[in-house]
CSV table of C-alpha atoms (C1' of nucleotides) in Angstrom, one decimal:
chain,number,residue,atom,x,y,z
A,22,MET,CA,-17.0,-32.2,-9.4
A,23,GLN,CA,-14.4,-30.9,-6.9
A,24,THR,CA,-11.4,-31.9,-9.0
A,25,ASN,CA,-13.1,-30.4,-11.9
A,26,ILE,CA,-13.2,-27.0,-10.2
A,27,GLN,CA,-9.7,-27.3,-9.0
A,28,GLU,CA,-8.5,-28.2,-12.4
A,29,ARG,CA,-10.3,-25.2,-13.9
A,30,ILE,CA,-8.8,-22.9,-11.4
A,31,TRP,CA,-5.3,-24.3,-12.0
A,32,ALA,CA,-5.9,-23.9,-15.8
A,33,GLU,CA,-6.8,-20.3,-15.3
A,34,ILE,CA,-3.8,-19.6,-13.2
A,35,GLU,CA,-1.5,-21.3,-15.7
A,36,ASP,CA,-3.1,-19.5,-18.6
A,37,ALA,CA,-2.7,-16.2,-16.8
A,38,ALA,CA,0.9,-16.9,-16.0
A,39,GLU,CA,1.8,-18.0,-19.5
A,40,ASN,CA,0.2,-15.1,-21.2
A,41,PRO,CA,0.7,-12.1,-19.0
A,42,ILE,CA,0.1,-8.6,-20.4
A,43,VAL,CA,2.0,-6.9,-17.6
A,44,ILE,CA,5.6,-8.1,-17.5
A,45,SER,CA,6.8,-5.8,-14.8
A,46,HIS,CA,4.3,-4.0,-12.7
A,47,GLU,CA,6.7,-1.6,-11.1
A,48,TYR,CA,7.1,0.3,-14.3
A,49,LEU,CA,3.5,1.2,-14.2
A,50,ASP,CA,3.6,2.5,-10.6
A,51,ASP,CA,6.4,4.9,-9.6
A,52,GLU,CA,5.7,4.2,-5.9
A,53,GLN,CA,7.1,0.7,-6.4
A,54,LEU,CA,10.0,1.8,-8.5
A,55,PRO,CA,13.3,2.5,-6.6
A,56,GLN,CA,14.7,5.9,-7.1
A,57,GLU,CA,17.6,4.8,-9.3
A,58,ARG,CA,15.2,3.1,-11.7
A,59,GLN,CA,13.0,6.2,-11.7
A,60,PHE,CA,16.0,8.2,-12.7
A,61,GLU,CA,16.9,5.8,-15.5
A,62,VAL,CA,13.4,5.9,-16.9
A,63,LEU,CA,13.5,9.7,-16.7
A,64,THR,CA,16.9,9.8,-18.5
A,65,GLU,CA,15.4,7.8,-21.3
A,66,ILE,CA,12.4,10.0,-21.5
A,67,PHE,CA,14.5,13.2,-21.6
A,68,ASN,CA,16.5,11.6,-24.4
A,69,THR,CA,13.4,11.6,-26.5
A,70,ASN,CA,13.2,15.4,-26.4
A,71,VAL,CA,10.7,15.8,-23.6
A,72,ARG,CA,11.3,18.8,-21.3
A,73,THR,CA,14.4,19.8,-23.3
A,74,HIS,CA,13.8,23.5,-22.7
A,75,GLU,CA,13.3,23.1,-19.0
A,76,ILE,CA,16.4,21.0,-18.6
A,77,ARG,CA,18.5,23.6,-20.4
A,78,THR,CA,17.2,26.4,-18.3
A,79,ILE,CA,18.0,24.6,-15.1
A,80,SER,CA,21.4,23.7,-16.4
A,81,ASN,CA,22.2,27.3,-17.2
A,82,HIS,CA,20.9,28.3,-13.8
A,83,PHE,CA,23.3,26.0,-12.0
A,84,SER,CA,26.3,26.6,-14.2
A,85,PRO,CA,27.8,29.2,-11.8
A,86,VAL,CA,28.5,26.4,-9.4
A,87,PHE,CA,31.3,25.2,-11.7
A,88,ARG,CA,32.8,28.7,-12.0
A,89,ASN,CA,32.9,29.3,-8.2
A,90,GLY,CA,29.8,31.6,-8.6
A,91,HIS,CA,26.6,31.7,-6.7
A,92,PRO,CA,23.4,30.8,-8.5
A,93,THR,CA,20.3,32.7,-7.5
A,94,HIS,CA,17.3,30.9,-6.2
A,95,LEU,CA,14.9,29.1,-8.5
A,96,SER,CA,11.1,28.9,-8.5
A,97,VAL,CA,9.4,26.2,-10.5
A,98,ILE,CA,5.8,26.6,-11.3
A,99,GLY,CA,3.6,23.9,-12.8
A,100,SER,CA,0.5,21.9,-12.1
A,101,THR,CA,0.5,18.4,-10.6
A,102,GLY,CA,1.8,15.6,-12.8
A,103,THR,CA,4.0,17.8,-14.9
A,104,GLY,CA,7.1,16.2,-13.5
A,105,LYS,CA,8.5,19.2,-11.5
A,106,THR,CA,9.5,17.2,-8.5
A,107,ILE,CA,11.1,14.3,-10.2
A,108,THR,CA,12.9,16.5,-12.7
A,109,ILE,CA,14.5,18.6,-10.0
A,110,ARG,CA,15.5,15.6,-8.0
A,111,TRP,CA,17.0,14.0,-11.1
A,112,PHE,CA,18.8,17.2,-11.9
A,113,LEU,CA,20.2,17.7,-8.4
A,114,ALA,CA,21.4,14.1,-8.4
A,115,GLN,CA,23.3,14.8,-11.6
A,116,ILE,CA,24.8,18.0,-10.2
A,117,GLU,CA,25.8,16.2,-7.1
A,118,LYS,CA,27.6,13.6,-9.3
A,119,PHE,CA,29.4,16.2,-11.4
A,120,CYS,CA,30.5,18.1,-8.3
A,121,ALA,CA,31.8,15.0,-6.6
A,122,GLY,CA,33.9,14.4,-9.8
A,123,LYS,CA,35.3,17.9,-9.6
A,124,GLY,CA,35.8,18.0,-5.8
A,125,ILE,CA,33.3,20.7,-5.2
A,126,PRO,CA,31.4,20.2,-2.0
A,127,PHE,CA,27.7,20.0,-2.8
A,128,GLN,CA,24.9,19.0,-0.5
A,129,GLN,CA,21.3,18.8,-1.3
A,130,VAL,CA,18.1,18.1,0.7
A,131,HIS,CA,14.6,17.6,-0.5
A,132,LEU,CA,12.1,19.1,1.8
A,133,ASP,CA,8.8,17.7,0.7
A,134,LEU,CA,5.7,19.6,1.9
A,135,CYS,CA,3.2,17.5,0.0
A,136,CYS,CA,0.5,18.2,2.5
A,137,PRO,CA,-0.2,21.5,4.3
A,138,THR,CA,2.5,21.8,7.0
A,139,PRO,CA,2.8,24.3,9.8
A,140,CYS,CA,6.0,26.3,10.0
A,141,PHE,CA,7.2,24.3,13.0
A,142,ARG,CA,6.9,21.0,11.3
A,143,ALA,CA,8.5,22.2,8.1
A,144,LEU,CA,11.5,23.6,10.0
A,145,ASN,CA,11.7,20.4,12.0
A,146,ASN,CA,11.7,18.3,8.9
A,147,LEU,CA,14.4,20.4,7.4
A,148,ALA,CA,16.5,20.0,10.6
A,149,CYS,CA,16.0,16.2,10.4
A,150,LEU,CA,17.0,16.1,6.8
A,151,LEU,CA,20.2,17.9,7.7
A,152,ASP,CA,20.7,15.6,10.6
A,153,ALA,CA,20.6,18.6,13.0
A,154,SER,CA,17.8,17.5,15.3
A,155,LYS,CA,15.5,14.7,16.1
A,156,ARG,CA,11.8,14.7,15.2
A,157,TYR,CA,9.6,16.6,17.6
A,158,ARG,CA,5.9,16.7,17.4
A,159,LYS,CA,5.4,19.8,19.5
A,160,GLY,CA,6.9,21.5,22.5
A,161,VAL,CA,10.1,23.0,21.1
A,162,SER,CA,10.3,26.7,20.2
A,163,LEU,CA,10.9,27.7,16.6
A,164,GLU,CA,14.0,29.5,17.7
A,165,GLU,CA,15.5,26.3,19.1
A,166,ILE,CA,15.1,24.4,15.8
A,167,MET,CA,16.5,27.3,13.8
A,168,GLY,CA,19.5,27.4,16.1
A,169,ARG,CA,20.2,23.8,15.6
A,170,VAL,CA,20.0,24.0,11.8
A,171,GLU,CA,22.4,27.0,11.9
A,172,ALA,CA,24.8,25.2,14.3
A,173,LYS,CA,24.9,22.2,12.1
A,174,LEU,CA,25.7,24.2,9.0
A,175,LYS,CA,28.0,26.8,10.5
A,176,SER,CA,31.2,25.2,9.3
A,177,SER,CA,29.9,23.8,6.1
A,178,ASP,CA,31.4,24.9,2.8
A,179,GLY,CA,30.7,24.6,-0.9
A,180,TYR,CA,27.0,24.6,-1.9
A,181,LEU,CA,23.8,23.7,-0.2
A,182,ALA,CA,20.8,23.2,-2.3
A,183,VAL,CA,17.5,23.1,-0.4
A,184,PHE,CA,14.7,21.9,-2.5
A,185,VAL,CA,11.4,23.1,-1.0
A,186,ASP,CA,8.8,21.0,-2.8
A,187,GLU,CA,5.2,22.5,-2.8
A,188,ALA,CA,6.5,25.7,-1.2
A,189,ASP,CA,3.1,27.2,-0.7
A,190,ASN,CA,2.1,24.5,1.6
A,191,VAL,CA,3.5,26.2,4.7
A,192,ARG,CA,0.4,27.0,6.6
A,193,THR,CA,0.8,29.0,9.7
A,194,ASP,CA,3.7,31.4,9.9
A,195,PHE,CA,4.4,31.2,6.3
A,196,ASN,CA,6.5,34.3,6.6
A,197,THR,CA,8.5,33.1,9.6
A,198,PHE,CA,9.6,30.1,7.6
A,199,TYR,CA,10.7,32.0,4.6
A,200,GLN,CA,12.3,34.8,6.5
A,201,PHE,CA,14.5,32.2,8.1
A,202,LEU,CA,15.3,30.4,4.9
A,203,VAL,CA,15.8,33.5,2.8
A,204,LYS,CA,17.2,36.2,5.1
A,205,ARG,CA,18.6,34.6,8.1
A,206,LEU,CA,20.1,31.2,7.1
A,207,PRO,CA,22.4,32.4,4.3
A,208,LYS,CA,24.2,34.8,6.7
A,209,ARG,CA,24.9,32.3,9.3
A,210,ILE,CA,26.2,29.3,7.4
A,211,GLY,CA,29.4,28.6,5.6
A,212,ALA,CA,28.0,27.0,2.5
A,213,ARG,CA,26.4,29.0,-0.3
A,214,LEU,CA,22.7,28.4,-0.2
A,215,VAL,CA,20.6,27.8,-3.3
A,216,LEU,CA,16.9,27.5,-2.7
A,217,ILE,CA,14.7,25.7,-5.2
A,218,PHE,CA,10.9,26.0,-4.8
A,219,THR,CA,8.1,24.3,-6.6
A,220,SER,CA,4.5,25.2,-6.5
A,221,ASN,CA,1.4,24.7,-8.6
A,222,ARG,CA,0.3,28.2,-7.9
A,223,LEU,CA,1.6,31.0,-10.0
A,224,ASP,CA,1.2,33.6,-7.3
A,225,TRP,CA,2.5,31.7,-4.3
A,226,MET,CA,5.1,34.3,-3.5
A,227,GLU,CA,2.5,37.1,-3.4
A,228,ASN,CA,1.7,36.2,0.2
A,229,LEU,CA,5.3,36.7,1.3
A,230,ASP,CA,6.2,39.6,3.5
A,231,PRO,CA,7.5,42.4,1.3
A,232,ARG,CA,10.7,42.5,3.3
A,233,VAL,CA,11.4,38.9,2.6
A,234,LYS,CA,10.3,39.2,-1.0
A,235,SER,CA,12.6,42.0,-1.8
A,236,CYS,CA,15.5,39.9,-0.5
A,237,LEU,CA,14.5,36.9,-2.6
A,238,LYS,CA,16.1,36.9,-6.0
A,239,VAL,CA,14.6,34.1,-8.0
A,240,ARG,CA,14.5,32.9,-11.5
A,241,GLU,CA,11.2,31.6,-12.5
A,242,LEU,CA,10.7,28.5,-14.6
A,243,SER,CA,7.3,27.1,-15.6
A,244,PHE,CA,6.6,23.5,-16.4
A,245,LYS,CA,3.7,23.5,-18.9
A,246,SER,CA,1.3,20.6,-18.9
A,247,TYR,CA,2.3,17.8,-21.1
A,248,ASP,CA,0.8,17.8,-24.6
A,249,ALA,CA,-0.5,14.7,-26.2
A,250,ASP,CA,2.7,14.2,-28.1
A,251,SER,CA,4.9,14.2,-25.0
A,252,LEU,CA,2.5,12.0,-23.1
A,253,LYS,CA,2.7,9.6,-26.0
A,254,ARG,CA,6.4,9.3,-25.7
A,255,ILE,CA,6.2,8.8,-22.0
A,256,LEU,CA,3.6,6.1,-22.4
A,257,THR,CA,5.5,4.4,-25.2
A,258,MET,CA,8.5,4.2,-22.9
A,259,ARG,CA,6.4,2.7,-20.1
A,260,VAL,CA,4.8,0.2,-22.4
A,261,LYS,CA,8.2,-0.9,-23.7
A,262,LYS,CA,9.3,-1.6,-20.1
A,263,ALA,CA,6.2,-3.0,-18.6
A,264,LEU,CA,3.9,-4.6,-21.1
A,265,GLN,CA,3.7,-7.3,-23.7
A,266,PRO,CA,3.7,-5.1,-26.8
A,267,SER,CA,1.7,-7.6,-28.9
A,268,ARG,CA,-1.2,-7.4,-26.5
A,269,ILE,CA,-2.0,-3.8,-27.1
A,270,GLU,CA,-4.5,-2.8,-29.7
A,271,GLU,CA,-3.4,-0.1,-32.1
A,272,GLY,CA,-4.4,3.4,-31.1
A,273,VAL,CA,-4.6,2.7,-27.3
A,274,ILE,CA,-1.6,4.8,-26.5
A,275,ASP,CA,-2.9,7.6,-28.7
A,276,LYS,CA,-6.2,7.4,-26.9
A,277,ILE,CA,-4.8,7.5,-23.4
A,278,ALA,CA,-2.5,10.3,-24.3
A,279,ALA,CA,-5.4,12.2,-25.8
A,280,LEU,CA,-7.7,11.6,-22.8
A,281,ALA,CA,-5.0,12.7,-20.3
A,282,SER,CA,-3.9,15.8,-22.3
A,283,GLN,CA,-7.5,16.9,-22.6
A,284,GLN,CA,-7.9,16.8,-18.9
A,285,HIS,CA,-4.8,18.2,-17.2
A,286,GLY,CA,-1.8,16.9,-19.0
A,287,ASP,CA,-0.9,14.9,-16.0
A,288,ALA,CA,1.6,12.2,-16.7
A,289,ARG,CA,0.9,10.3,-13.5
A,290,LYS,CA,-2.8,10.0,-14.4
A,291,ALA,CA,-1.9,8.9,-17.9
A,292,VAL,CA,0.3,6.1,-16.6
A,293,ASN,CA,-2.4,5.2,-14.1
A,294,LEU,CA,-4.9,4.9,-16.8
A,295,LEU,CA,-2.6,2.6,-18.7
A,296,ARG,CA,-2.1,0.4,-15.7
A,297,ARG,CA,-5.8,0.2,-15.0
A,298,SER,CA,-6.5,-0.8,-18.6
A,299,ALA,CA,-3.8,-3.4,-18.4
A,300,ASP,CA,-5.4,-4.8,-15.2
A,301,LEU,CA,-8.8,-5.1,-16.9
A,302,ALA,CA,-7.3,-6.8,-19.9
A,303,GLU,CA,-5.6,-9.3,-17.7
A,304,GLN,CA,-8.8,-10.0,-15.9
A,305,ASP,CA,-10.7,-10.4,-19.2
A,306,ARG,CA,-7.9,-12.3,-20.9
A,307,THR,CA,-8.0,-10.0,-23.9
A,308,ALA,CA,-5.6,-7.5,-25.3
A,309,ILE,CA,-5.8,-3.9,-24.2
A,310,THR,CA,-8.5,-2.5,-26.4
A,311,LEU,CA,-10.0,0.9,-26.9
A,312,GLU,CA,-13.1,-0.1,-25.1
A,313,LEU,CA,-11.2,-1.2,-22.1
A,314,VAL,CA,-9.5,2.2,-21.9
A,315,ASP,CA,-12.9,3.7,-21.6
A,316,ARG,CA,-14.0,1.3,-18.9
A,317,ALA,CA,-10.8,1.9,-17.0
A,318,TYR,CA,-11.4,5.6,-17.2
A,319,GLU,CA,-14.8,5.3,-15.7
A,320,GLU,CA,-13.6,3.1,-12.9
A,321,ILE,CA,-10.9,5.5,-12.0
A,322,GLU,CA,-13.4,8.3,-11.8
A,323,ARG,CA,-15.7,6.2,-9.7
A,324,ASP,CA,-13.1,5.0,-7.2
A,325,LYS,CA,-11.6,8.4,-6.8
A,326,TYR,CA,-14.3,9.7,-4.6
A,327,ILE,CA,-14.7,6.4,-2.6
A,328,ASP,CA,-11.0,6.4,-1.8
A,329,MET,CA,-11.1,10.1,-0.9
A,330,ILE,CA,-13.9,9.8,1.5
A,331,ARG,CA,-12.5,6.6,3.1
A,332,SER,CA,-9.3,8.4,4.0
A,333,SER,CA,-11.1,11.5,5.3
A,334,PRO,CA,-11.7,12.4,8.9
A,335,LYS,CA,-14.9,10.9,10.5
A,336,GLN,CA,-16.6,14.3,10.9
A,337,LEU,CA,-16.2,15.0,7.2
A,338,GLN,CA,-17.7,11.6,6.4
A,339,ALA,CA,-20.6,12.3,8.6
A,340,ALA,CA,-21.2,15.7,7.0
A,341,LEU,CA,-21.1,14.1,3.6
A,342,TYR,CA,-23.6,11.5,4.8
A,343,ALA,CA,-25.9,14.2,5.9
A,344,ALA,CA,-25.5,16.1,2.6
A,345,LEU,CA,-26.2,13.0,0.5
A,346,THR,CA,-29.1,11.5,2.5
A,347,GLY,CA,-30.8,14.7,3.7
A,348,LYS,CA,-34.1,15.1,1.8
A,349,PRO,CA,-34.8,18.6,0.5
A,350,ARG,CA,-38.5,19.5,1.0
A,351,THR,CA,-38.2,21.5,-2.2
A,352,GLY,CA,-35.3,22.1,-4.5
A,353,ALA,CA,-31.9,21.9,-2.7
A,354,LEU,CA,-31.0,20.9,0.8
A,355,HIS,CA,-30.1,23.7,3.2
A,356,THR,CA,-27.6,24.0,6.0
A,357,GLY,CA,-30.2,23.8,8.8
A,358,PRO,CA,-32.0,20.6,7.8
A,359,ALA,CA,-28.7,19.0,6.8
A,360,TYR,CA,-27.4,19.7,10.3
A,361,LEU,CA,-30.4,18.0,11.8
A,362,VAL,CA,-29.7,14.9,9.7
A,363,TYR,CA,-26.1,15.1,10.8
A,364,GLU,CA,-27.1,15.3,14.5
A,365,ARG,CA,-29.3,12.2,14.1
A,366,PHE,CA,-26.4,10.4,12.4
A,367,CYS,CA,-24.2,11.3,15.3
A,368,SER,CA,-26.6,10.0,17.9
A,369,GLU,CA,-27.0,6.8,16.0
A,370,THR,CA,-23.3,6.2,15.7
A,371,GLY,CA,-22.1,7.7,18.9
A,372,LEU,CA,-20.0,10.3,17.1
A,373,ARG,CA,-19.6,13.6,19.1
A,374,PRO,CA,-21.5,16.2,17.2
A,375,ILE,CA,-19.8,19.5,16.4
A,376,SER,CA,-21.4,22.9,16.3
A,377,GLN,CA,-23.4,24.2,13.3
A,378,ARG,CA,-20.7,26.7,12.7
A,379,ALA,CA,-18.1,24.0,12.3
A,380,PHE,CA,-20.5,21.9,10.3
A,381,SER,CA,-20.9,24.8,7.9
A,382,ASP,CA,-17.1,24.7,7.4
A,383,LEU,CA,-17.2,21.0,6.7
A,384,LEU,CA,-19.8,21.6,3.9
A,385,TYR,CA,-17.4,24.2,2.4
A,386,GLU,CA,-14.6,21.6,2.6
A,387,LEU,CA,-16.8,19.0,0.8
A,388,ASP,CA,-17.4,21.5,-1.9
A,389,MET,CA,-13.7,22.1,-2.3
A,390,TYR,CA,-13.1,18.4,-2.8
A,391,GLY,CA,-15.9,18.2,-5.3
A,392,PHE,CA,-18.2,16.0,-3.4
A,393,ILE,CA,-21.0,18.5,-3.3
A,394,ARG,CA,-21.8,21.9,-4.6
A,395,ALA,CA,-22.5,24.3,-1.7
A,396,ARG,CA,-23.5,27.7,-2.9
A,397,THR,CA,-24.6,30.4,-0.5
A,398,VAL,CA,-27.9,32.0,-1.5
A,399,SER,CA,-30.3,34.4,-0.1
A,400,ARG,CA,-33.9,33.3,0.1
A,401,GLY,CA,-35.2,36.7,1.1
A,402,ARG,CA,-37.2,36.6,4.3
A,403,TYR,CA,-36.4,32.9,4.6
A,404,GLY,CA,-32.8,33.9,5.3
A,405,ARG,CA,-29.4,33.2,3.9
A,406,THR,CA,-28.1,29.7,3.7
A,407,LYS,CA,-26.1,27.3,1.6
A,408,GLU,CA,-27.8,25.3,-1.1
A,409,ILE,CA,-26.4,21.8,-1.2
A,410,ARG,CA,-26.5,19.8,-4.4
A,411,THR,CA,-24.8,16.7,-5.5
A,412,SER,CA,-23.8,15.9,-9.1
A,413,PHE,CA,-23.2,12.2,-8.6
A,414,SER,CA,-25.0,9.5,-10.4
A,415,ARG,CA,-27.2,7.4,-8.2
A,416,ALA,CA,-24.8,4.5,-8.3
A,417,ILE,CA,-21.9,6.5,-7.1
A,418,MET,CA,-24.0,8.1,-4.4
A,419,CYS,CA,-25.2,4.7,-3.1
A,420,ASN,CA,-21.6,3.5,-3.1
A,421,LEU,CA,-20.5,6.5,-1.1
A,422,VAL,CA,-23.3,6.2,1.4
A,423,ARG,CA,-22.5,2.5,1.8
A,424,THR,CA,-18.8,3.2,2.3
A,425,ILE,CA,-19.6,5.7,5.0
A,426,ARG,CA,-22.0,3.4,6.8
A,427,GLU,CA,-19.3,0.7,6.7
A,428,THR,CA,-16.7,2.8,8.3
A,429,PHE,CA,-19.1,3.6,11.1
A,430,SER,CA,-20.0,-0.1,11.2
A,431,MET,CA,-23.7,0.6,10.6
A,432,PRO,CA,-25.9,-1.9,8.9
A,433,PRO,CA,-26.2,-1.3,5.2
A,434,GLY,CA,-29.6,0.3,5.5
A,435,VAL,CA,-31.9,1.5,2.8
A,436,MET,CA,-31.0,4.3,0.6
A,437,PRO,CA,-33.6,7.0,0.9
A,438,LEU,CA,-35.0,8.4,-2.3
B,12,DT,C1',-39.3,51.3,2.0
B,13,DG,C1',-38.3,49.0,6.0
B,14,DT,C1',-38.2,44.6,8.3
B,15,DC,C1',-36.6,40.4,9.3
B,16,DC,C1',-35.2,35.6,8.3
B,17,DA,C1',-31.6,32.0,8.8
B,18,DC,C1',-28.0,31.5,8.2
B,19,DA,C1',-22.7,33.1,6.6
B,20,DG,C1',-18.4,33.7,8.1
B,21,DG,C1',-14.7,36.5,10.8
B,22,DA,C1',-12.4,36.9,15.4
B,23,DA,C1',-11.4,35.6,19.8
B,24,DA,C1',-11.7,32.4,23.3
B,25,DT,C1',-11.3,27.9,24.9
B,26,DA,C1',-10.1,23.1,25.1
B,27,DC,C1',-6.9,19.7,24.4
B,28,DG,C1',-3.0,17.0,23.6
B,29,DG,C1',1.7,16.5,23.3
B,30,DG,C1',6.3,17.7,24.5
B,31,DG,C1',10.5,20.1,26.9
B,32,DG,C1',12.9,21.9,30.9
B,33,DT,C1',13.6,22.0,35.8
C,26,DA,C1',5.2,17.2,39.5
C,27,DC,C1',4.9,21.4,37.7
C,28,DC,C1',4.9,25.0,34.4
C,29,DC,C1',5.6,26.7,29.9
C,30,DC,C1',5.4,26.3,24.8
C,31,DC,C1',3.2,25.1,20.5
C,32,DG,C1',-0.3,23.5,17.1
C,33,DT,C1',-5.0,22.2,16.0
C,34,DA,C1',-9.8,21.8,16.5
C,35,DT,C1',-13.8,23.5,18.0
C,36,DT,C1',-16.9,26.7,20.4
C,37,DT,C1',-18.7,31.1,21.4
C,38,DC,C1',-19.8,35.5,20.1
C,39,DC,C1',-20.5,38.5,17.0
C,40,DT,C1',-21.7,41.4,12.9
C,41,DG,C1',-23.3,41.1,8.2
C,42,DT,C1',-26.5,40.4,4.4
C,43,DG,C1',-29.7,39.6,-0.1
C,44,DG,C1',-34.0,39.7,-1.1
C,45,DA,C1',-39.1,38.2,-0.3
C,46,DC,C1',-42.7,40.1,1.8
C,47,DA,C1',-45.9,43.4,4.1
DNA sequence: TGTCCACAGGAAATACGGGGGT
DNA sequence: ACCCCCGTATTTCCTGTGGACA
């Protein structure tokens, strides 16, 4: 009996090893792919007429570098997954190479503000990238950091390209940061400064202090979402590199491209869907079929919320727990009763409860992330409050509740109706 | 028509933690 | 050891408010 099982396992492993669908995983996940490989893939994709217009615009923009001129700054707008970041990085790498060939000093740094960052940290990161300062968490004045950056670059020459990725993510002192970058820094360093911003908000510069804004001469370039056709080329490229082409049913690429372009035109999500489908196919020992794409799509949707809540702060998890398990007496759940549930949850788990005011903000945050819909309504003499509703299926809701109970190491418990 | 509910949500105050300089 | 600086989270205090109800 035992050998029987062992043999079967071994046979499974051999079978899976002999007939893999995925030949190289890293081409389905850019995180695993070293930068050079990423650039190679990108070069190939650009060669199939994807983003031709954008590349041409950026090239034009930077052409003054080779005529001893000074390009203005560049602001790139486009939603997530349109390839802003990788395209700019690719392009700057190319320019760097050309400049090296022609003996033009060209330095570039990539300041990635992928999550909301206070002015201080953004400046500190910049200083670190320029090797002008060590990393501080707190405790140093802004002036000090600015001074170090300036001192470092005082005697630089040629060009300095500062790529501020997700430029609208500077949270506090938004203006201080950009005043430094736009007005102050160019005057105090040797090299000619070229700023490149990306953002997914069209109006991100509207919040700028008018004095800074008037100083900031930018060319705007927008990256439109990928259409199904471009996505298809991108996917075809990935398939060629990563998968066994004979194991893909006809129409799969079309379907993934169609699904992704309908949604947001996000290439990352399209590739992710491809990978998920391939994983399912390997599990089932089948080819990648249209049905599997559907299944993978559903799984991604389901896991999205679980992953999100798992990586959220405890207080937010507790608030979601209250919002999901609080029983409305009639209609929707309101802030007050939800807060009572939250308080009970806190006393059960030993979490320090926060005030109702702060709790209300958490509900708002949950709404932003799409976990709940919290609408403020007036109920006449019964006061103003938020109406909390969820749109999850029961299965996802149970999953979420279980996940939260797990992170607080509570027994699984019974899901209230 | 006025009252009053049960909060919303803004602003300021406070607490806290981390870090530098002396 | 002490004080100062900085950022973040939270509390405290406050004014505002849409509409059911008398």
